[in-house]
Short mmCIF file of C-alpha atoms in Angstrom, two decimals:
data_model
loop_
_atom_site.label_atom_id
_atom_site.label_comp_id
_atom_site.label_asym_id
_atom_site.label_seq_id
_atom_site.Cartn_x
_atom_site.Cartn_y
_atom_site.Cartn_z
CA MET A 1 81.97 93.48 120.52
CA THR A 2 84.85 92.38 122.65
CA PRO A 3 88.29 91.45 121.28
CA GLU A 4 87.56 87.80 122.07
CA ASP A 5 84.50 87.85 119.84
CA MET A 6 86.52 89.52 117.12
CA ARG A 7 89.05 86.70 117.14
CA TYR A 8 86.33 84.16 116.48
CA LEU A 9 84.94 86.27 113.66
CA LEU A 10 88.43 86.47 112.14
CA VAL A 11 88.93 82.73 112.31
CA GLY A 12 85.56 82.31 110.62
CA ALA A 13 86.60 84.75 107.91
CA GLY A 14 89.89 82.88 107.45
CA LEU A 15 88.10 79.55 107.02
CA PHE A 16 85.75 81.11 104.49
CA ILE A 17 88.66 82.58 102.51
CA LEU A 18 90.53 79.28 102.50
CA GLY A 19 87.44 77.50 101.23
CA ALA A 20 87.04 80.10 98.50
CA ILE A 21 90.65 79.71 97.39
CA GLY A 22 90.31 75.96 97.27
CA PHE A 23 87.02 76.12 95.38
CA LEU A 24 88.52 78.41 92.75
CA THR A 25 91.88 76.72 92.32
CA ARG A 26 91.38 72.99 92.68
CA ARG A 27 90.34 70.86 89.72
CA ASN A 28 89.05 67.81 91.54
CA LEU A 29 85.24 67.80 91.74
CA ILE A 30 85.14 66.18 95.16
CA LEU A 31 87.69 68.57 96.63
CA MET A 32 85.65 71.48 95.29
CA VAL A 33 82.57 70.23 97.14
CA LEU A 34 84.68 69.80 100.28
CA CYS A 35 85.94 73.37 99.94
CA ALA A 36 82.35 74.60 99.78
CA GLU A 37 81.78 72.77 103.08
CA LEU A 38 84.82 74.56 104.51
CA MET A 39 83.26 77.89 103.56
CA LEU A 40 80.08 76.79 105.35
CA HIS A 41 82.17 76.08 108.46
CA GLY A 42 83.49 79.62 108.44
CA VAL A 43 80.00 81.05 108.16
CA SER A 44 78.72 78.75 110.92
CA LEU A 45 81.47 79.90 113.27
CA SER A 46 80.61 83.52 112.50
CA MET A 47 76.92 82.92 113.17
CA VAL A 48 77.55 81.19 116.48
CA THR A 49 79.74 84.14 117.47
CA PHE A 50 77.04 86.62 116.46
CA GLY A 51 74.54 84.74 118.57
CA ARG A 52 76.89 84.92 121.51
CA ILE A 53 77.49 88.63 121.02
CA HIS A 54 73.73 89.22 121.11
CA GLN A 55 73.24 86.69 123.92
CA THR A 56 70.57 84.77 122.03
CA ASN A 57 70.06 81.26 120.78
CA GLU A 58 69.08 82.33 117.29
CA GLY A 59 72.62 82.05 115.93
CA GLN A 60 72.90 78.43 116.99
CA ALA A 61 69.42 77.58 115.72
CA PHE A 62 70.27 79.08 112.34
CA THR A 63 73.54 77.14 112.26
CA ILE A 64 71.63 73.91 112.80
CA PHE A 65 69.54 74.69 109.74
CA THR A 66 72.75 75.41 107.85
CA LEU A 67 74.00 72.00 108.93
CA THR A 68 70.85 70.39 107.58
CA VAL A 69 71.18 72.13 104.24
CA ALA A 70 74.89 71.23 104.10
CA ALA A 71 74.04 67.56 104.60
CA CYS A 72 71.47 67.70 101.79
CA GLU A 73 73.98 69.50 99.60
CA ALA A 74 76.69 66.92 100.24
CA GLY A 75 74.39 64.05 99.34
CA LEU A 76 73.12 65.66 96.16
CA ALA A 77 76.60 66.83 95.15
CA LEU A 78 78.03 63.35 95.53
CA SER A 79 75.32 61.76 93.41
CA LEU A 80 75.86 64.45 90.78
CA VAL A 81 79.62 63.80 90.89
CA LEU A 82 78.98 60.12 90.37
CA ALA A 83 76.70 60.84 87.42
CA LEU A 84 79.35 63.12 85.90
CA TYR A 85 82.01 60.50 86.52
CA ARG A 86 80.00 57.97 84.54
CA LYS A 87 80.09 60.30 81.53
CA SER A 88 83.73 61.39 81.58
CA HIS A 89 85.49 58.74 83.70
CA SER A 90 87.44 61.45 85.43
CA LEU A 91 86.93 63.88 88.28
CA ASP A 92 88.59 66.71 86.37
CA ILE A 93 86.38 69.80 86.25
CA GLN A 94 88.09 71.07 83.09
CA LEU A 95 86.59 68.27 81.03
CA TRP A 96 83.29 70.09 81.44
CA SER A 97 84.58 73.38 80.07
CA GLU A 98 82.85 72.61 76.79
CA LEU A 99 79.69 73.86 78.45
CA ARG A 100 81.04 77.42 78.28
CA ASP A 101 79.78 80.15 75.97
CA PRO A 102 81.31 80.05 72.48
CA ASP A 103 83.10 83.40 72.91
CA VAL A 104 84.75 82.49 76.21
CA PRO A 105 88.33 81.24 75.87
CA GLY A 106 88.83 77.72 77.05
CA PRO A 107 91.28 76.54 79.66
CA LYS A 108 94.93 76.37 78.78
CA PRO A 109 96.23 72.90 78.04
CA ASP A 110 98.37 71.38 80.73
CA GLU A 111 102.04 72.01 80.36
CA PRO A 112 104.18 69.00 81.16
CA GLU A 113 105.10 69.09 84.77
CA THR A 114 108.71 69.37 85.81
CA GLY A 115 110.18 67.74 88.85
CA SER A 116 109.42 64.54 90.61
CA GLY A 117 105.65 64.80 90.26
CA ALA A 118 105.94 64.13 86.53
CA THR A 119 106.01 60.41 87.08
CA GLY A 120 102.37 60.52 88.10
CA SER A 121 103.16 58.67 91.29
CA SER A 122 102.47 60.12 94.68
CA TYR A 123 105.57 58.48 96.06
CA GLY A 124 107.99 60.81 94.32
CA GLU A 125 111.10 59.42 92.75
CA ILE A 126 111.09 55.66 92.49
CA PRO A 127 114.57 54.19 91.88
CA THR A 128 114.90 51.97 88.86
CA LEU A 129 117.04 48.85 88.79
CA THR A 130 119.12 47.71 85.86
CA VAL A 131 117.66 44.66 84.19
CA ALA A 132 119.60 41.53 84.99
CA GLY A 133 118.80 38.06 83.76
CA PRO A 134 115.82 36.92 81.73
CA ALA A 135 112.39 38.41 82.27
CA PRO A 136 110.16 36.37 84.59
CA LEU A 137 107.47 34.27 83.00
CA GLU A 138 104.00 35.79 82.80
CA PRO A 139 101.44 33.88 84.86
CA VAL A 140 99.11 31.88 82.63
CA ALA A 141 95.44 32.22 83.34
CA GLY A 142 94.08 28.96 84.64
CA GLY A 143 97.48 27.31 84.71
CA ARG A 144 99.94 26.93 87.48
CA MET B 1 95.70 100.96 106.11
CA GLU B 2 96.73 102.84 109.24
CA TRP B 3 95.60 99.92 111.32
CA PHE B 4 97.87 97.62 109.35
CA GLN B 5 100.71 100.10 109.71
CA LYS B 6 100.22 100.02 113.46
CA ASN B 7 100.07 96.23 113.43
CA PRO B 8 102.83 95.11 111.08
CA LEU B 9 102.69 91.65 112.62
CA ALA B 10 99.27 90.95 111.11
CA LEU B 11 100.39 92.20 107.71
CA ALA B 12 103.57 90.11 107.83
CA GLY B 13 101.46 87.11 108.81
CA LEU B 14 99.14 87.66 105.86
CA VAL B 15 102.07 87.93 103.46
CA ALA B 16 103.75 84.81 104.83
CA TRP B 17 100.43 82.99 104.63
CA ILE B 18 99.98 83.92 100.97
CA VAL B 19 103.55 82.88 100.11
CA GLY B 20 103.14 79.61 101.96
CA ILE B 21 99.88 78.76 100.15
CA LEU B 22 101.45 79.57 96.82
CA MET B 23 104.42 77.38 97.64
CA LEU B 24 102.17 74.52 98.69
CA MET B 25 99.82 74.84 95.73
CA PRO B 26 100.18 71.98 93.25
CA GLY B 27 101.49 72.76 89.80
CA ARG B 28 104.20 75.17 90.75
CA LYS B 29 107.49 74.54 89.07
CA ALA B 30 109.59 73.47 92.01
CA THR B 31 108.15 70.25 93.36
CA SER B 32 111.17 68.82 95.06
CA VAL B 33 110.69 67.33 98.47
CA ARG B 34 112.15 70.21 100.41
CA ILE B 35 109.88 72.92 99.05
CA PRO B 36 106.58 71.60 100.48
CA ARG B 37 108.11 71.40 103.91
CA LEU B 38 109.41 74.92 103.58
CA GLY B 39 105.98 76.05 102.39
CA LEU B 40 104.38 74.31 105.35
CA LEU B 41 106.74 76.12 107.72
CA VAL B 42 106.08 79.46 106.06
CA THR B 43 102.32 78.87 106.19
CA ALA B 44 102.37 77.88 109.85
CA ALA B 45 104.48 80.91 110.69
CA GLY B 46 102.10 83.12 108.71
CA VAL B 47 99.00 81.77 110.48
CA VAL B 48 100.60 82.15 113.89
CA LEU B 49 101.84 85.67 113.10
CA PHE B 50 98.44 86.73 111.77
CA CYS B 51 96.66 85.34 114.82
CA ALA B 52 99.16 87.00 117.15
CA GLY B 53 98.85 90.26 115.25
CA VAL B 54 95.08 90.53 115.22
CA GLY B 55 94.25 88.79 118.46
CA GLY B 56 93.21 90.52 121.61
CA ARG B 57 94.07 89.30 125.03
CA GLY B 58 91.55 87.09 126.75
CA PRO B 59 90.90 86.70 130.43
CA GLU B 60 91.88 83.13 131.23
CA PHE B 61 94.99 81.20 130.40
CA ALA B 62 93.33 77.84 129.73
CA ASN B 63 90.79 79.48 127.47
CA GLU B 64 93.61 81.19 125.61
CA VAL B 65 95.51 77.97 125.07
CA MET B 66 92.44 76.16 123.82
CA PHE B 67 91.44 78.99 121.52
CA TRP B 68 94.86 79.28 119.92
CA THR B 69 95.18 75.53 119.51
CA PHE B 70 91.82 75.23 117.82
CA ALA B 71 92.16 78.39 115.73
CA VAL B 72 95.63 77.60 114.41
CA GLY B 73 94.63 73.97 113.93
CA ALA B 74 91.52 74.87 111.93
CA LEU B 75 93.32 77.35 109.69
CA LEU B 76 96.41 75.21 109.16
CA CYS B 77 94.39 72.09 108.39
CA GLY B 78 92.33 74.18 105.99
CA VAL B 79 95.49 75.25 104.15
CA LEU B 80 96.74 71.69 104.01
CA MET B 81 93.37 70.53 102.76
CA ILE B 82 93.15 72.93 99.84
CA THR B 83 96.72 72.16 98.81
CA ALA B 84 96.63 68.38 99.22
CA ARG B 85 97.78 66.47 96.13
CA ASN B 86 95.93 63.37 97.16
CA PRO B 87 92.16 63.91 97.57
CA VAL B 88 92.00 61.27 100.30
CA TYR B 89 94.45 63.32 102.36
CA GLY B 90 92.40 66.40 101.52
CA ALA B 91 89.29 64.79 102.97
CA LEU B 92 91.17 63.74 106.11
CA TRP B 93 92.59 67.25 106.60
CA PHE B 94 89.06 68.54 106.21
CA ALA B 95 87.96 66.21 109.01
CA LEU B 96 90.69 67.63 111.25
CA SER B 97 89.67 71.16 110.39
CA THR B 98 86.07 70.25 111.24
CA LEU B 99 87.14 68.90 114.62
CA SER B 100 89.03 72.11 115.37
CA THR B 101 86.00 74.16 114.38
CA CYS B 102 83.91 72.05 116.75
CA GLY B 103 86.37 72.93 119.49
CA LEU B 104 85.77 76.59 118.73
CA PHE B 105 82.02 75.94 118.88
CA LEU B 106 82.50 74.44 122.34
CA LEU B 107 84.44 77.49 123.46
CA GLN B 108 81.60 79.66 122.18
CA SER B 109 79.20 77.76 124.46
CA ALA B 110 77.54 75.74 121.72
CA PRO B 111 78.03 72.15 122.90
CA PHE B 112 75.03 70.71 121.06
CA LEU B 113 76.15 72.29 117.83
CA ALA B 114 79.67 70.91 118.27
CA ALA B 115 78.35 67.39 118.82
CA ALA B 116 75.97 67.65 115.88
CA THR B 117 78.73 68.91 113.60
CA VAL B 118 81.08 66.10 114.60
CA ILE B 119 78.37 63.52 113.97
CA VAL B 120 77.20 64.96 110.67
CA TYR B 121 80.54 65.91 109.16
CA ALA B 122 83.14 63.57 110.59
CA GLY B 123 80.68 60.72 110.87
CA ALA B 124 78.65 60.91 107.69
CA VAL B 125 79.95 63.41 105.16
CA ILE B 126 83.63 62.48 105.31
CA VAL B 127 82.92 58.77 105.14
CA THR B 128 80.72 59.24 102.09
CA PHE B 129 83.32 61.44 100.41
CA LEU B 130 86.03 58.87 101.07
CA PHE B 131 83.85 56.15 99.57
CA VAL B 132 83.32 58.20 96.44
CA ILE B 133 87.02 59.04 96.14
CA MET B 134 87.95 55.40 96.45
CA LEU B 135 85.29 54.46 93.92
CA ALA B 136 86.30 57.07 91.38
CA GLN B 137 90.05 57.21 91.79
CA GLN B 138 91.10 53.61 91.99
CA SER B 139 94.16 54.27 89.86
CA GLY B 140 95.74 56.48 92.47
CA ALA B 141 96.87 60.07 92.05
CA ALA B 142 95.60 61.76 88.91
CA ALA B 143 97.35 64.38 86.82
CA TYR B 144 94.73 67.06 87.43
CA ASP B 145 95.36 66.87 91.16
CA HIS B 146 98.89 68.05 90.56
CA ARG B 147 97.81 71.28 88.91
CA SER B 148 95.81 74.27 90.01
CA ARG B 149 93.86 76.87 88.10
CA ASN B 150 94.84 80.56 88.38
CA ALA B 151 96.53 80.02 91.72
CA ILE B 152 98.25 83.40 92.05
CA PRO B 153 95.40 85.82 91.17
CA VAL B 154 92.84 83.82 93.13
CA THR B 155 95.00 83.66 96.25
CA LEU B 156 95.91 87.33 96.09
CA ALA B 157 92.29 88.42 95.56
CA SER B 158 91.04 86.21 98.38
CA PHE B 159 93.60 87.53 100.80
CA VAL B 160 92.79 91.10 99.83
CA LEU B 161 89.24 90.20 100.87
CA LEU B 162 90.52 88.77 104.17
CA GLY B 163 92.53 91.94 104.80
CA ALA B 164 89.45 94.03 104.09
CA ILE B 165 87.39 91.96 106.54
CA THR B 166 90.10 92.36 109.18
CA LEU B 167 90.24 96.11 108.67
CA THR B 168 86.46 96.46 108.76
CA LEU B 169 86.15 94.42 111.93
CA HIS B 170 88.79 96.50 113.67
CA LYS B 171 87.48 99.79 112.41
CA SER B 172 83.83 99.25 113.20
CA PRO B 173 82.91 100.68 116.57
CA PRO B 174 81.47 98.27 119.08
CA ALA B 175 77.80 98.15 118.24
CA PHE B 176 76.60 97.84 121.80
CA SER B 177 77.70 96.26 124.99
CA LYS B 178 75.75 93.49 126.61
CA ARG B 179 74.75 95.78 129.44
CA ASP B 180 73.03 98.16 127.02
CA LEU B 181 71.23 95.26 125.44
CA LYS B 182 69.93 94.10 128.79
CA GLU B 183 68.61 97.53 129.61
CA GLU B 184 66.93 97.84 126.27
CA ALA B 185 65.41 94.41 126.67
CA LYS B 186 63.96 95.49 129.99
CA VAL B 187 62.52 98.59 128.39
CA GLU B 188 61.08 96.45 125.66
CA VAL B 189 59.46 94.00 128.04
CA ALA B 190 58.01 96.77 130.13
CA ALA B 191 56.66 98.63 127.14
CA ALA B 192 55.23 95.91 125.01
CA ALA B 193 55.28 92.59 126.88
CA PRO B 194 55.29 90.59 123.65
CA PRO B 195 53.74 87.13 123.85
CA THR B 196 56.26 84.33 124.17
CA GLY B 197 57.11 82.37 121.09
CA MET B 198 55.81 85.13 118.83
CA MET B 199 57.71 85.13 115.60
CA MET B 200 55.55 87.15 113.26
CA VAL B 201 56.20 90.83 113.73
CA SER B 202 53.06 92.49 112.57
CA PRO B 203 52.42 96.18 113.11
CA ASP B 204 49.99 95.34 115.88
CA ASN B 205 52.68 93.64 117.90
CA LEU B 206 55.07 96.54 117.78
CA PRO B 207 55.03 98.86 120.74
CA LYS B 208 53.38 102.17 120.11
CA GLU B 209 56.25 104.40 121.18
CA LYS B 210 59.45 102.60 120.36
CA PRO B 211 62.75 103.52 121.95
CA ALA B 212 65.27 105.28 119.82
CA SER B 213 67.75 102.44 119.34
CA LYS B 214 65.53 99.42 119.66
CA PRO B 215 67.41 96.20 118.92
CA ASN B 216 66.04 93.60 116.59
CA GLN B 217 63.09 91.81 118.09
CA LEU B 218 64.61 88.44 117.21
CA SER B 219 67.83 89.19 119.04
CA LEU B 220 66.28 90.09 122.34
CA GLU B 221 67.92 88.48 125.27
CA THR B 222 66.03 85.55 126.67
CA ALA B 223 66.45 86.37 130.30
CA LYS B 224 65.67 83.01 131.89
CA LEU B 225 67.51 80.68 129.53
CA PRO B 226 71.28 80.97 129.23
CA VAL B 227 72.81 80.96 125.78
CA GLY B 228 73.78 77.56 124.51
CA SER B 229 71.86 75.52 127.02
CA MET B 230 70.01 72.58 125.55
CA LYS B 231 66.79 73.88 127.03
CA GLY B 232 67.12 77.26 125.44
CA LEU B 233 68.13 75.85 122.09
CA GLY B 234 65.31 73.34 122.13
CA LYS B 235 62.81 76.04 123.03
CA SER B 236 64.10 78.15 120.21
CA LEU B 237 64.03 75.29 117.69
CA PHE B 238 60.71 73.72 118.63
CA GLY B 239 59.01 76.92 119.69
CA ASP B 240 59.96 79.80 117.47
CA TYR B 241 61.24 77.79 114.55
CA LEU B 242 58.93 74.79 114.59
CA PHE B 243 57.76 75.43 111.06
CA ALA B 244 61.34 75.74 109.85
CA VAL B 245 62.27 72.47 111.56
CA GLU B 246 59.45 70.69 109.74
CA LEU B 247 60.60 72.32 106.52
CA ALA B 248 64.18 71.14 107.11
CA GLY B 249 62.93 67.59 107.61
CA THR B 250 61.03 67.81 104.33
CA LEU B 251 64.15 69.18 102.66
CA LEU B 252 66.16 66.20 103.90
CA LEU B 253 63.54 63.82 102.53
CA VAL B 254 63.46 65.55 99.16
CA ALA B 255 67.27 65.61 98.95
CA CYS B 256 67.38 61.92 99.81
CA ILE B 257 64.91 61.07 97.04
CA GLY B 258 66.79 63.33 94.63
CA ALA B 259 70.14 61.77 95.42
CA ILE B 260 68.74 58.29 94.83
CA ALA B 261 67.17 59.45 91.56
CA ILE B 262 70.34 61.14 90.28
CA ALA B 263 72.87 58.50 91.29
CA PRO B 264 73.68 56.04 88.49
CA ARG B 265 71.80 52.75 88.54
CA ARG B 266 73.54 49.44 88.75
CA GLU B 267 71.99 48.19 85.52
CA GLU B 268 73.33 51.25 83.70
CA GLY B 269 76.78 49.80 84.04
CA ALA B 270 79.49 49.91 86.61
CA LEU B 271 81.39 53.11 87.24
#
């Protein structure tokens, strides 16, 4: 194993670790599925490198099968996410923590967030204007 | 540990990487505008330090430049993806990380695999994910995207695992050089002359007197076909693994039917 091969293996390991961190920390269902795909990328890179170390095509052939399974997994995961979304109307994974065993402690409730993210807007702080003059008329449905 | 003591750069890179991820992770107390940029800088510095600490020196300059660009790009885009507040941005960072990984595939002489990955991931998977995100999150950023679960213990444990992998890779002696493998392959061919395309290793196929350190039969070097050529890959897929290819096609069909069956119907109500 040459140092060049080792670098590729390390990058593969890094991608796998990043995917694992994201899968364990994020609460969005779709991002969790994406993080699983990132872990698959790391493994694919490692397998291609192994195939190159051994000078065979088997690593690449196996990675192609991994790609096939990943495509199946993405399709099934998305339809499952949609089915879950119909039940809970949210992509939050913690809404499904009621499926846990009765003796397992549940997730901690969210503490109110401090800082600019508390407004719930992704734009950060939005300046507010002082109200001046009468409020504009609401548009009437069907009217002018 | 001695290896890390000899290479403090890699250890410093790991530490900076951890700190940067923790700074970028949603739900930390300080969410002013300056902190994410600082976390981004720290993460980038950590990735670069780690790569510089663990990396060996390659032969060619152009190869080096391409490898470092793709490696740092893949890892950095991965960090940005797992810390993105907005899932749409997360999906787009994932697409960038996929493209960088495909660059690494190309450098590892796997052009067909790189093209297939770009088509499957960037072309199909990301588009489908973006459709679902837009369908499910029409109200914009949600509160749960601004928080993370158990960020500190998970990140620390994962990076302990990465450090262990790094140590193991650097400690393990080189298994064999390619020259040894070639010689052993020659011995193997002379001794047994296995039929081409033979996948099942039954006791009858094995040579009677096997050499002491015989490599795996599946990893024998195919002398005529270079690694990564379309011809070699096609021979491997449609020769050795023909049954598995048929099975993969069946798996795709079954997954397609399953996805259609699971996905909510239109008459069951809109999302």
